[in-house]
Tab-separated table of C-alpha atoms and ligand atoms in Angstrom:
chain	number	residue	atom	x	y	z
A	1	MET	CA	69.317	163.516	76.258
A	2	LEU	CA	71.026	162.796	79.578
A	3	VAL	CA	74.226	164.792	79.779
A	4	THR	CA	76.929	164.194	82.391
A	5	SER	CA	80.113	166.140	82.791
A	6	ASN	CA	83.406	164.657	81.775
A	7	THR	CA	86.217	165.568	84.112
A	8	GLU	CA	88.985	163.791	82.254
A	9	LYS	CA	92.004	165.694	80.963
A	10	LYS	CA	91.079	168.222	78.308
A	11	THR	CA	93.400	168.579	75.346
A	12	PRO	CA	92.916	170.764	72.248
A	13	LEU	CA	90.480	169.038	69.893
A	14	LYS	CA	91.732	167.301	66.788
A	15	SER	CA	89.499	167.355	63.705
A	16	LEU	CA	87.305	164.312	63.120
A	17	ASP	CA	88.253	162.350	60.006
A	18	THR	CA	87.655	158.663	60.488
A	19	LEU	CA	84.968	156.283	61.742
A	20	PHE	CA	85.021	152.634	62.785
A	21	ILE	CA	81.770	150.735	63.392
A	22	LYS	CA	81.608	147.310	64.991
A	23	THR	CA	78.284	145.577	64.336
A	24	TYR	CA	76.720	142.652	66.174
A	25	GLY	CA	73.285	141.037	65.840
A	26	CYS	CA	70.621	140.877	63.219
A	27	ALA	CA	70.080	142.351	59.764
A	28	MET	CA	68.323	145.321	61.350
A	29	ASN	CA	71.575	146.217	63.069
A	30	VAL	CA	73.516	145.816	59.830
A	31	TYR	CA	71.044	148.216	58.215
A	32	ASP	CA	71.298	150.631	61.158
A	33	SER	CA	75.106	150.582	61.034
A	34	SER	CA	75.162	151.482	57.392
A	35	ARG	CA	72.747	154.350	58.068
A	36	MET	CA	74.963	155.507	60.956
A	37	SER	CA	77.954	155.621	58.695
A	38	ASP	CA	75.933	157.521	56.032
A	39	LEU	CA	74.864	160.015	58.702
A	40	MET	CA	78.348	160.587	60.027
A	41	GLN	CA	79.743	160.893	56.522
A	42	GLU	CA	77.142	163.484	55.693
A	43	ALA	CA	77.516	165.444	58.936
A	44	TYR	CA	81.290	165.312	59.429
A	45	GLY	CA	82.705	163.921	56.189
A	46	LEU	CA	84.000	160.897	58.109
A	47	ARG	CA	85.723	158.133	56.209
A	48	VAL	CA	85.077	154.555	57.356
A	49	VAL	CA	88.207	152.621	58.384
A	50	ASP	CA	88.705	148.901	59.059
A	51	ASP	CA	90.908	149.229	62.121
A	52	PRO	CA	89.685	150.883	65.345
A	53	LYS	CA	93.256	152.114	65.941
A	54	ASP	CA	92.875	154.444	62.947
A	55	ALA	CA	89.517	155.870	64.004
A	56	ASP	CA	88.576	159.228	65.528
A	57	VAL	CA	85.093	157.884	66.291
A	58	ILE	CA	84.383	154.273	67.297
A	59	LEU	CA	80.765	153.125	67.400
A	60	MET	CA	79.612	149.736	68.646
A	61	ASN	CA	76.217	148.610	67.384
A	62	THR	CA	75.374	145.891	69.868
A	63	CYS	CA	73.001	142.945	70.232
A	64	SER	CA	71.558	141.536	73.450
A	65	ILE	CA	69.613	138.589	72.123
A	66	ARG	CA	71.602	135.889	73.914
A	67	GLU	CA	73.776	135.427	76.984
A	68	LYS	CA	77.075	137.152	77.573
A	69	ALA	CA	76.130	139.981	75.205
A	70	GLU	CA	77.001	142.587	77.829
A	71	ASP	CA	80.282	140.835	78.739
A	72	LYS	CA	81.304	140.839	75.079
A	73	VAL	CA	80.621	144.562	74.875
A	74	TYR	CA	82.694	145.352	77.954
A	75	SER	CA	85.613	143.236	76.838
A	76	GLU	CA	85.620	144.895	73.406
A	77	LEU	CA	85.370	148.282	75.132
A	78	GLY	CA	88.500	147.361	77.097
A	79	ARG	CA	90.396	147.235	73.787
A	80	TYR	CA	89.080	150.624	72.771
A	81	LYS	CA	90.038	152.098	76.139
A	82	LYS	CA	93.668	151.290	75.393
A	83	ILE	CA	93.414	153.288	72.179
A	84	LYS	CA	91.734	156.143	74.037
A	85	ASP	CA	94.446	156.159	76.702
A	86	LYS	CA	96.854	157.145	73.926
A	87	ARG	CA	94.416	159.474	72.121
A	88	PRO	CA	92.045	161.064	74.654
A	89	ASP	CA	90.045	162.821	71.909
A	90	LEU	CA	88.811	159.522	70.544
A	91	ILE	CA	85.007	159.366	70.767
A	92	ILE	CA	83.557	156.026	71.806
A	93	GLY	CA	79.840	155.330	71.389
A	94	VAL	CA	77.803	152.269	72.340
A	95	GLY	CA	74.523	151.887	70.472
A	96	GLY	CA	72.064	149.146	69.610
A	97	CYS	CA	70.190	146.808	71.900
A	98	VAL	CA	72.739	146.603	74.750
A	99	GLY	CA	72.899	150.407	74.727
A	100	GLN	CA	69.128	150.533	75.049
A	101	GLN	CA	69.033	147.892	77.755
A	102	GLU	CA	71.917	149.139	79.880
A	103	GLY	CA	71.603	152.927	79.396
A	104	ASP	CA	73.874	154.971	81.612
A	105	ARG	CA	75.000	151.864	83.515
A	106	ILE	CA	77.494	151.525	80.672
A	107	GLN	CA	79.174	154.817	81.457
A	108	LYS	CA	79.155	154.016	85.178
A	109	ARG	CA	81.142	150.874	84.450
A	110	ALA	CA	83.173	152.259	81.538
A	111	PRO	CA	83.500	156.005	82.135
A	112	TYR	CA	85.550	156.475	78.964
A	113	VAL	CA	82.415	155.809	76.855
A	114	ASP	CA	81.221	159.165	75.514
A	115	ILE	CA	77.864	158.234	74.001
A	116	VAL	CA	75.236	155.619	74.789
A	117	PHE	CA	72.328	155.413	72.378
A	118	GLY	CA	69.598	152.983	71.325
A	119	PRO	CA	68.218	151.648	68.033
A	120	GLN	CA	65.660	154.464	67.924
A	121	THR	CA	67.980	157.403	68.575
A	122	TYR	CA	70.986	156.953	66.325
A	123	HIS	CA	69.728	159.575	63.892
A	124	ARG	CA	70.718	162.091	66.570
A	125	LEU	CA	74.351	160.963	66.541
A	126	PRO	CA	75.715	164.053	64.731
A	127	GLU	CA	74.056	166.270	67.337
A	128	MET	CA	75.369	164.115	70.203
A	129	VAL	CA	78.891	164.256	68.798
A	130	LYS	CA	78.593	168.026	68.503
A	131	THR	CA	77.463	168.313	72.135
A	132	ILE	CA	80.247	166.193	73.550
A	133	ARG	CA	82.902	168.037	71.556
A	134	ARG	CA	81.557	171.468	72.388
A	135	ASP	CA	80.809	170.928	76.066
A	136	ARG	CA	83.218	168.069	76.814
A	137	VAL	CA	80.431	165.982	78.324
A	138	ARG	CA	79.049	162.447	78.094
A	139	VAL	CA	75.672	161.732	76.560
A	140	THR	CA	73.039	159.017	77.034
A	141	GLU	CA	70.131	159.058	74.612
A	142	ILE	CA	67.837	156.046	74.818
A	143	ASP	CA	64.278	157.302	74.638
A	144	MET	CA	61.973	155.743	72.037
A	145	PRO	CA	60.668	158.549	69.841
A	146	GLU	CA	58.419	156.372	67.654
A	147	ILE	CA	59.384	156.509	64.024
A	148	GLU	CA	60.975	159.978	63.835
A	149	LYS	CA	64.341	158.370	63.067
A	150	PHE	CA	63.439	157.600	59.460
A	151	ASP	CA	62.652	161.236	58.725
A	152	HIS	CA	66.189	162.209	59.646
A	153	LEU	CA	68.240	159.675	57.740
A	154	PRO	CA	70.062	160.438	54.515
A	155	LYS	CA	69.328	158.522	51.303
A	156	PRO	CA	70.300	154.858	51.579
A	157	LYS	CA	73.415	153.618	49.836
A	158	VAL	CA	73.875	150.365	47.977
A	159	GLU	CA	76.733	148.068	48.884
A	160	GLY	CA	77.408	145.637	46.105
A	161	LEU	CA	74.177	144.600	44.476
A	162	THR	CA	72.088	144.237	47.595
A	163	GLY	CA	69.957	146.815	49.365
A	164	TYR	CA	68.030	146.754	52.643
A	165	VAL	CA	64.954	148.665	53.690
A	166	THR	CA	63.599	148.574	57.226
A	167	ILE	CA	59.819	148.541	56.824
A	168	MET	CA	58.829	148.135	60.450
A	169	GLU	CA	60.496	148.429	63.822
A	170	GLY	CA	60.050	146.814	67.173
A	171	CYS	CA	57.928	143.941	68.338
A	172	ASP	CA	54.665	143.527	70.254
A	173	LYS	CA	54.715	139.742	70.394
A	174	PHE	CA	56.483	139.419	73.726
A	175	CYS	CA	57.690	135.841	73.363
A	176	THR	CA	58.574	135.004	76.931
A	177	PHE	CA	62.268	134.361	76.207
A	178	CYS	CA	62.968	137.426	74.104
A	179	ILE	CA	64.535	140.786	74.887
A	180	VAL	CA	63.654	142.485	71.587
A	181	PRO	CA	60.325	144.088	72.661
A	182	TYR	CA	62.260	145.788	75.481
A	183	THR	CA	65.177	146.979	73.369
A	184	ARG	CA	63.439	147.877	70.122
A	185	GLY	CA	60.120	149.033	71.517
A	186	ALA	CA	56.602	148.679	70.138
A	187	GLU	CA	55.802	147.507	66.610
A	188	ILE	CA	55.619	150.477	64.258
A	189	SER	CA	55.200	150.213	60.493
A	190	ARG	CA	56.578	152.844	58.138
A	191	PRO	CA	54.145	154.358	55.610
A	192	VAL	CA	53.985	152.568	52.240
A	193	ALA	CA	54.962	155.726	50.320
A	194	ASP	CA	58.250	156.061	52.267
A	195	ILE	CA	59.121	152.425	51.627
A	196	LEU	CA	58.421	152.756	47.912
A	197	VAL	CA	60.626	155.852	47.667
A	198	GLU	CA	63.472	154.134	49.496
A	199	CYS	CA	63.211	151.069	47.245
A	200	GLU	CA	63.186	153.265	44.141
A	201	GLN	CA	66.305	155.043	45.375
A	202	LEU	CA	68.034	151.712	45.908
A	203	ILE	CA	67.044	150.480	42.458
A	204	ALA	CA	68.293	153.721	40.899
A	205	ALA	CA	71.574	153.261	42.785
A	206	GLY	CA	72.036	149.796	41.276
A	207	ALA	CA	70.478	147.411	43.808
A	208	LYS	CA	69.379	144.191	42.198
A	209	ASP	CA	68.432	142.245	45.311
A	210	ILE	CA	66.410	144.116	47.921
A	211	SER	CA	65.411	142.827	51.352
A	212	LEU	CA	62.608	144.279	53.431
A	213	LEU	CA	63.565	144.101	57.090
A	214	GLY	CA	61.775	144.007	60.416
A	215	GLN	CA	61.452	141.825	63.508
A	216	ASN	CA	58.128	140.554	62.168
A	217	VAL	CA	57.828	141.911	58.657
A	218	ASN	CA	54.709	139.934	57.919
A	219	GLY	CA	52.995	141.753	60.790
A	220	TYR	CA	53.425	144.925	58.727
A	221	ARG	CA	50.410	147.225	58.928
A	222	GLY	CA	51.290	150.563	57.414
A	223	THR	CA	49.368	153.440	55.925
A	224	GLY	CA	48.789	152.865	52.232
A	225	PRO	CA	48.859	155.458	49.440
A	226	ASP	CA	45.064	155.828	49.796
A	227	GLY	CA	45.332	156.518	53.529
A	228	GLU	CA	43.896	153.071	54.349
A	229	GLU	CA	45.757	150.376	56.260
A	230	CYS	CA	47.968	148.238	54.023
A	231	GLY	CA	48.960	144.688	55.020
A	232	PHE	CA	52.205	142.916	54.212
A	233	ALA	CA	51.058	140.937	51.155
A	234	ALA	CA	49.641	144.121	49.603
A	235	LEU	CA	52.925	145.905	50.321
A	236	LEU	CA	54.846	143.084	48.605
A	237	HIS	CA	52.724	143.546	45.488
A	238	LEU	CA	53.438	147.281	45.433
A	239	VAL	CA	57.174	146.928	46.073
A	240	GLY	CA	57.590	143.829	43.910
A	241	GLU	CA	56.026	145.525	40.934
A	242	LEU	CA	58.226	148.646	41.054
A	243	GLU	CA	60.007	149.261	37.783
A	244	GLY	CA	63.467	147.739	37.837
A	245	MET	CA	62.807	145.516	40.883
A	246	GLN	CA	64.702	142.342	40.065
A	247	ARG	CA	64.805	140.352	43.275
A	248	LEU	CA	62.782	140.964	46.412
A	249	ARG	CA	63.154	139.208	49.773
A	250	PHE	CA	62.089	139.830	53.353
A	251	SER	CA	63.032	138.804	56.845
A	252	THR	CA	61.957	137.861	59.559
A	253	SER	CA	58.454	136.446	59.565
A	254	HIS	CA	56.273	135.163	62.376
A	255	PRO	CA	54.105	132.043	61.921
A	256	MET	CA	51.216	133.799	63.665
A	257	GLU	CA	51.111	136.400	60.893
A	258	MET	CA	51.055	133.970	57.957
A	259	ASN	CA	47.977	134.171	55.748
A	260	THR	CA	46.725	132.972	52.390
A	261	GLU	CA	47.575	136.208	50.567
A	262	LEU	CA	51.187	135.925	51.690
A	263	CYS	CA	51.414	132.233	50.733
A	264	GLU	CA	50.072	133.118	47.292
A	265	ALA	CA	52.327	136.159	46.884
A	266	PHE	CA	55.366	133.992	46.127
A	267	ALA	CA	53.604	132.559	43.104
A	268	GLU	CA	52.022	135.844	42.039
A	269	ILE	CA	54.922	138.295	42.221
A	270	PRO	CA	57.692	137.350	39.772
A	271	SER	CA	60.355	139.389	41.598
A	272	LEU	CA	59.575	137.801	44.992
A	273	MET	CA	62.235	135.141	45.522
A	274	PRO	CA	61.248	131.618	46.647
A	275	TYR	CA	62.835	131.718	50.082
A	276	LEU	CA	61.206	132.104	53.480
A	277	HIS	CA	62.716	132.346	56.940
A	278	LEU	CA	59.936	131.363	59.321
A	279	PRO	CA	61.182	130.782	62.883
A	280	VAL	CA	59.214	128.151	64.782
A	281	GLN	CA	61.446	127.779	67.896
A	282	SER	CA	59.890	124.473	69.018
A	283	GLY	CA	57.711	121.652	67.713
A	284	SER	CA	55.978	121.064	71.047
A	285	ASP	CA	52.628	122.702	71.733
A	286	VAL	CA	53.398	122.826	75.455
A	287	ILE	CA	56.624	124.740	74.842
A	288	LEU	CA	55.111	126.955	72.133
A	289	LYS	CA	52.497	127.962	74.665
A	290	ALA	CA	55.048	128.597	77.411
A	291	MET	CA	56.997	130.699	74.903
A	292	HIS	CA	53.840	132.683	74.155
A	293	ARG	CA	54.322	132.155	70.430
A	294	GLY	CA	50.603	132.427	69.729
A	295	HIS	CA	50.306	129.375	67.472
A	296	LYS	CA	50.389	125.562	67.584
A	297	ARG	CA	52.524	123.135	65.600
A	298	GLU	CA	49.534	122.327	63.371
A	299	ASP	CA	49.305	126.007	62.375
A	300	TYR	CA	52.916	125.858	61.289
A	301	PHE	CA	52.301	122.755	59.159
A	302	LYS	CA	49.270	124.432	57.616
A	303	ALA	CA	51.271	127.511	56.634
A	304	ILE	CA	54.036	125.378	55.090
A	305	ASP	CA	51.530	123.225	53.182
A	306	GLU	CA	49.867	126.302	51.789
A	307	LEU	CA	53.194	127.822	50.754
A	308	ARG	CA	54.253	124.636	48.987
A	309	LEU	CA	50.899	124.272	47.302
A	310	HIS	CA	51.604	127.474	45.371
A	311	THR	CA	55.417	127.387	45.292
A	312	PRO	CA	56.577	123.769	45.635
A	313	GLU	CA	60.269	124.655	45.327
A	314	ILE	CA	60.321	127.325	48.029
A	315	ALA	CA	63.405	127.125	50.265
A	316	LEU	CA	62.622	127.217	53.977
A	317	SER	CA	64.672	128.179	56.965
A	318	SER	CA	63.892	128.582	60.635
A	319	ASP	CA	65.145	129.347	64.141
A	320	PHE	CA	65.029	126.872	67.024
A	321	ILE	CA	65.604	127.142	70.748
A	322	VAL	CA	66.523	124.004	72.696
A	323	GLY	CA	66.397	123.681	76.466
A	324	PHE	CA	63.645	126.188	77.147
A	325	PRO	CA	62.615	125.927	80.851
A	326	GLY	CA	60.538	122.790	81.332
A	327	GLU	CA	61.410	121.240	77.932
A	328	THR	CA	61.161	117.451	78.325
A	329	ASP	CA	62.557	114.669	76.113
A	330	GLU	CA	59.063	114.363	74.699
A	331	ASP	CA	58.906	118.061	73.843
A	332	PHE	CA	62.254	117.854	72.140
A	333	ALA	CA	61.165	114.743	70.217
A	334	ALA	CA	58.227	116.808	68.942
A	335	THR	CA	60.707	119.394	67.626
A	336	LEU	CA	62.674	116.708	65.773
A	337	ASP	CA	59.418	115.367	64.401
A	338	LEU	CA	58.416	118.813	63.140
A	339	VAL	CA	61.781	119.177	61.417
A	340	ARG	CA	61.395	115.760	59.755
A	341	ARG	CA	57.936	116.630	58.508
A	342	VAL	CA	58.721	120.111	57.227
A	343	ARG	CA	62.243	119.575	55.848
A	344	PHE	CA	64.298	122.756	56.045
A	345	ASP	CA	67.040	124.006	53.779
A	346	SER	CA	68.824	125.815	56.572
A	347	ALA	CA	68.267	126.869	60.170
A	348	PHE	CA	69.730	128.605	63.187
A	349	CYS	CA	69.661	126.690	66.461
A	350	PHE	CA	70.269	128.180	69.878
A	351	LYS	CA	70.503	126.943	73.434
A	352	TYR	CA	68.048	128.829	75.590
A	353	SER	CA	69.638	131.551	77.652
A	354	PRO	CA	67.680	133.645	80.155
A	355	ARG	CA	67.583	137.352	79.297
A	356	PRO	CA	67.206	139.946	82.053
A	357	GLY	CA	63.680	141.256	82.529
A	358	THR	CA	61.947	138.659	80.315
A	359	PRO	CA	59.093	136.541	81.757
A	360	ALA	CA	60.896	133.251	81.022
A	361	SER	CA	63.909	134.394	83.045
A	362	LYS	CA	61.723	134.206	86.168
A	363	ALA	CA	61.305	130.440	85.671
A	364	GLU	CA	64.176	128.206	86.649
A	365	ASP	CA	66.570	127.558	83.750
A	366	ASN	CA	66.122	123.874	84.592
A	367	VAL	CA	67.354	121.943	81.559
A	368	PRO	CA	70.918	120.914	82.436
A	369	GLU	CA	73.639	122.314	80.174
A	370	MET	CA	74.647	118.811	79.116
A	371	ILE	CA	71.128	118.020	77.928
A	372	LYS	CA	70.949	121.337	76.100
A	373	ASP	CA	74.188	120.425	74.328
A	374	GLU	CA	72.933	116.961	73.408
A	375	ARG	CA	69.683	118.327	72.025
A	376	LEU	CA	71.482	121.022	70.091
A	377	GLN	CA	73.799	118.459	68.486
A	378	ALA	CA	70.933	116.097	67.602
A	379	LEU	CA	68.941	118.921	66.041
A	380	LEU	CA	71.936	120.287	64.141
A	381	GLU	CA	72.731	116.830	62.802
A	382	LEU	CA	69.206	116.330	61.474
A	383	LEU	CA	69.129	119.795	59.940
A	384	ARG	CA	72.562	119.311	58.357
A	385	GLU	CA	71.352	116.117	56.745
A	386	GLN	CA	68.300	117.894	55.332
A	387	SER	CA	70.380	120.779	54.102
A	388	ARG	CA	72.793	118.372	52.346
A	389	GLU	CA	69.886	116.621	50.657
A	390	GLY	CA	68.416	119.971	49.622
A	391	MET	CA	71.750	120.982	48.066
A	392	ALA	CA	72.161	117.616	46.307
A	393	GLN	CA	68.715	117.998	44.746
A	394	GLN	CA	69.926	121.106	42.927
A	395	VAL	CA	72.428	119.156	40.820
A	396	GLY	CA	71.312	118.984	37.199
A	397	LYS	CA	68.995	121.982	37.490
A	398	SER	CA	69.379	125.173	35.502
A	399	THR	CA	68.807	128.291	37.490
A	400	GLU	CA	69.051	132.073	37.166
A	401	VAL	CA	72.075	133.323	39.085
A	402	LEU	CA	72.671	136.928	40.071
A	403	ILE	CA	76.443	137.270	39.717
A	404	GLU	CA	77.687	139.152	42.766
A	405	SER	CA	81.469	139.038	42.825
A	406	LYS	CA	84.632	137.163	41.960
A	407	GLY	CA	84.919	133.810	43.741
A	408	LYS	CA	87.772	132.846	46.058
A	409	ASN	CA	89.401	130.607	43.456
A	410	GLU	CA	91.179	132.096	40.476
A	411	GLY	CA	88.822	132.554	37.508
A	412	ASP	CA	85.708	131.878	39.583
A	413	LEU	CA	82.633	134.032	39.904
A	414	GLN	CA	80.181	133.862	42.796
A	415	GLY	CA	76.447	134.407	42.662
A	416	ARG	CA	73.124	133.558	44.249
A	417	THR	CA	70.240	131.450	43.047
A	418	PRO	CA	66.691	132.751	43.554
A	419	ASP	CA	66.445	130.548	46.662
A	420	PHE	CA	69.563	132.183	48.075
A	421	ARG	CA	72.111	129.412	47.556
A	422	ILE	CA	75.674	130.392	46.762
A	423	VAL	CA	76.996	129.175	43.388
A	424	HIS	CA	80.573	129.246	42.088
A	425	PHE	CA	81.392	128.940	38.412
A	426	LYS	CA	83.974	130.006	35.867
A	427	GLY	CA	83.335	133.280	34.086
A	428	ASN	CA	84.523	136.707	33.112
A	429	PRO	CA	84.387	139.316	35.919
A	430	ARG	CA	82.685	141.656	33.427
A	431	LEU	CA	79.541	139.584	34.021
A	432	ILE	CA	79.277	140.758	37.645
A	433	GLY	CA	75.912	142.444	38.153
A	434	GLN	CA	74.132	140.376	35.520
A	435	THR	CA	71.616	137.601	36.078
A	436	LEU	CA	72.412	134.625	33.873
A	437	PRO	CA	71.369	130.972	33.617
A	438	VAL	CA	73.723	128.518	35.257
A	439	LYS	CA	73.614	124.737	35.243
A	440	ILE	CA	74.337	123.204	38.639
A	441	VAL	CA	76.902	120.412	38.382
A	442	ASP	CA	77.945	119.694	41.966
A	443	ALA	CA	76.800	120.338	45.541
A	444	TYR	CA	78.721	120.951	48.787
A	445	ALA	CA	77.555	121.668	52.318
A	446	MET	CA	77.310	125.438	51.938
A	447	SER	CA	77.522	126.093	48.207
A	448	LEU	CA	76.984	124.770	44.699
A	449	ARG	CA	79.230	124.413	41.677
A	450	GLY	CA	77.818	125.461	38.318
A	451	GLU	CA	78.564	126.164	34.687
A	452	LEU	CA	77.373	129.198	32.801
A	453	ILE	CA	74.863	128.301	30.135
A	454	LEU	CA	76.109	130.320	27.197
A	455	ALA	CA	73.741	131.681	24.587
A	456	GLN	CA	73.930	129.701	21.342
B	1	SAH	N1	61.655	138.234	65.411
B	1	SAH	C1	62.189	137.010	65.066
B	1	SAH	C2	63.427	136.572	65.846
B	1	SAH	C3	64.333	137.538	66.408
B	1	SAH	S1	65.573	136.952	67.457
B	1	SAH	C4	61.121	135.984	65.294
B	1	SAH	O1	60.233	136.164	66.074
B	1	SAH	O2	61.213	134.954	64.710
B	1	SAH	C5	66.379	135.680	66.532
B	1	SAH	C6	66.334	134.353	67.192
B	1	SAH	O3	67.113	134.349	68.376
B	1	SAH	C7	64.969	133.887	67.627
B	1	SAH	O4	64.212	133.398	66.575
B	1	SAH	C8	65.306	132.837	68.648
B	1	SAH	O5	65.460	131.573	68.044
B	1	SAH	C9	66.660	133.297	69.216
B	1	SAH	N2	66.518	133.775	70.585
B	1	SAH	C10	65.865	134.882	70.998
B	1	SAH	N3	65.923	134.981	72.348
B	1	SAH	C11	66.631	133.918	72.798
B	1	SAH	C12	67.023	133.450	74.082
B	1	SAH	N4	66.685	134.090	75.180
B	1	SAH	N5	67.757	132.311	74.156
B	1	SAH	C13	68.102	131.643	73.032
B	1	SAH	N6	67.749	132.023	71.799
B	1	SAH	C14	67.027	133.144	71.664
B	2	SF4	FE1	61.351	138.253	69.937
B	2	SF4	FE2	59.132	136.913	69.645
B	2	SF4	FE3	59.252	139.441	68.876
B	2	SF4	FE4	60.567	137.589	67.524
B	2	SF4	S1	58.338	137.732	67.769
B	2	SF4	S2	61.341	139.555	68.169
B	2	SF4	S3	61.189	136.187	69.110
B	2	SF4	S4	59.385	138.695	70.965
B	3	F3S	FE1	70.054	141.588	68.612
B	3	F3S	FE2	68.652	143.724	68.887
B	3	F3S	FE3	68.708	142.473	66.575
B	3	F3S	S1	68.905	142.165	70.390
B	3	F3S	S2	68.982	140.372	67.190
B	3	F3S	S3	70.389	143.464	67.535
B	3	F3S	S4	66.965	143.478	67.493
């Protein structure tokens, strides 16, 4: 812990009652934020509020995956400073990947920030808060103490019907464009027994849809119950067969870590939902190599073919980067070709942006902005078309829908199909929490319309 003195005006301390957390970035951050709020509730009895103006503690859980991440953090911090000017006891903390990356530079630029912490140190938040209140100091805590964090977190809570379990942390893949290996540290898998316990707790607390999280979940290599190494497919079998496990998902996967056991798992484990997010980034072998992705386009096709052989209806999504340094028209055409061949149900597309300290940032960012924009639009258009067709193909089908909440329109309920599509239909709110058959009658860009199939 790096501690620096705080020479600002010292007023008598008010008790801590309320917490506001602002979350950016991926599902791992969403998971971390909910654990942070659990921790602070347990340690200080803090109540979570929706407006930073009402908070005694403000935490930002930040993301640095793409450009301007730091600028966004500083501009948001500017808003919090105004609140702190009026209430000097307000505690402001910056955590997550920008916290890790920037460290005490944050407090040099924004001296009113009390705590800087990283994704691996947030379990120490209660202690940090105690230190800054007792000694009136500032704290930076960004070391990477392996997996100790998980031993210090309270039991997970369930929000709605969904639960999340981080099964591995960090990344060793070092794609040349990516900041994650530097902010999240080395790949570390949690032991199988810990994951099973956490899943059981979530099930007992009412979770009906559980996602296993990690930067590369399918690279999971944890210690099994027998002390031997356990791979991801074997873990899925163990988790998927837990009593009361209704729906199991996972995210994110790496093409390099796909194997036959995993392709077969979708067909073998009834609770494993037919949906896979498998980022490919580019369809050009030249670019894949420059990105250090560790596989070729043919490997991607092979994995998809094998998945569809066992689970023909599996929904697929992916991530793409356009305008990577050196990407030619031909490279981009190869990406469009890959998309046409695979056919995706959804995808995230990004323009390449250099991240500080990554190998790719040393090459010239030489695809002009205008070309990046054109490629992004062309790719989005193709993917939108595929997504529309995928939605239209659902019409007429009957599918099991987990009913999650009321819909926006009066009398509507909202739920999810096994392949993660949103469905709206008329029904009694008492049905929320149940999984019932629904007939799909209409399709829109982002959701489906259905009718409950009532028992005769
Ligand atoms: N671990 C996951 C992805 C994590 S980051 C995987 O390997 O698939 C989420 C996505 O952000 C990436 O898939 C990539 O498409 C995008 N991304 C990461 N770094 C980027 C950068 N420097 N510029 C643009 N997009 C980036
Ligand atoms: Fe980043 Fe690549 Fe690791 Fe994904 S696999 S987190 S893109 S370095
Ligand atoms: Fe962002 Fe860190 Fe997640 S950089 S995408 S919050 S791992």
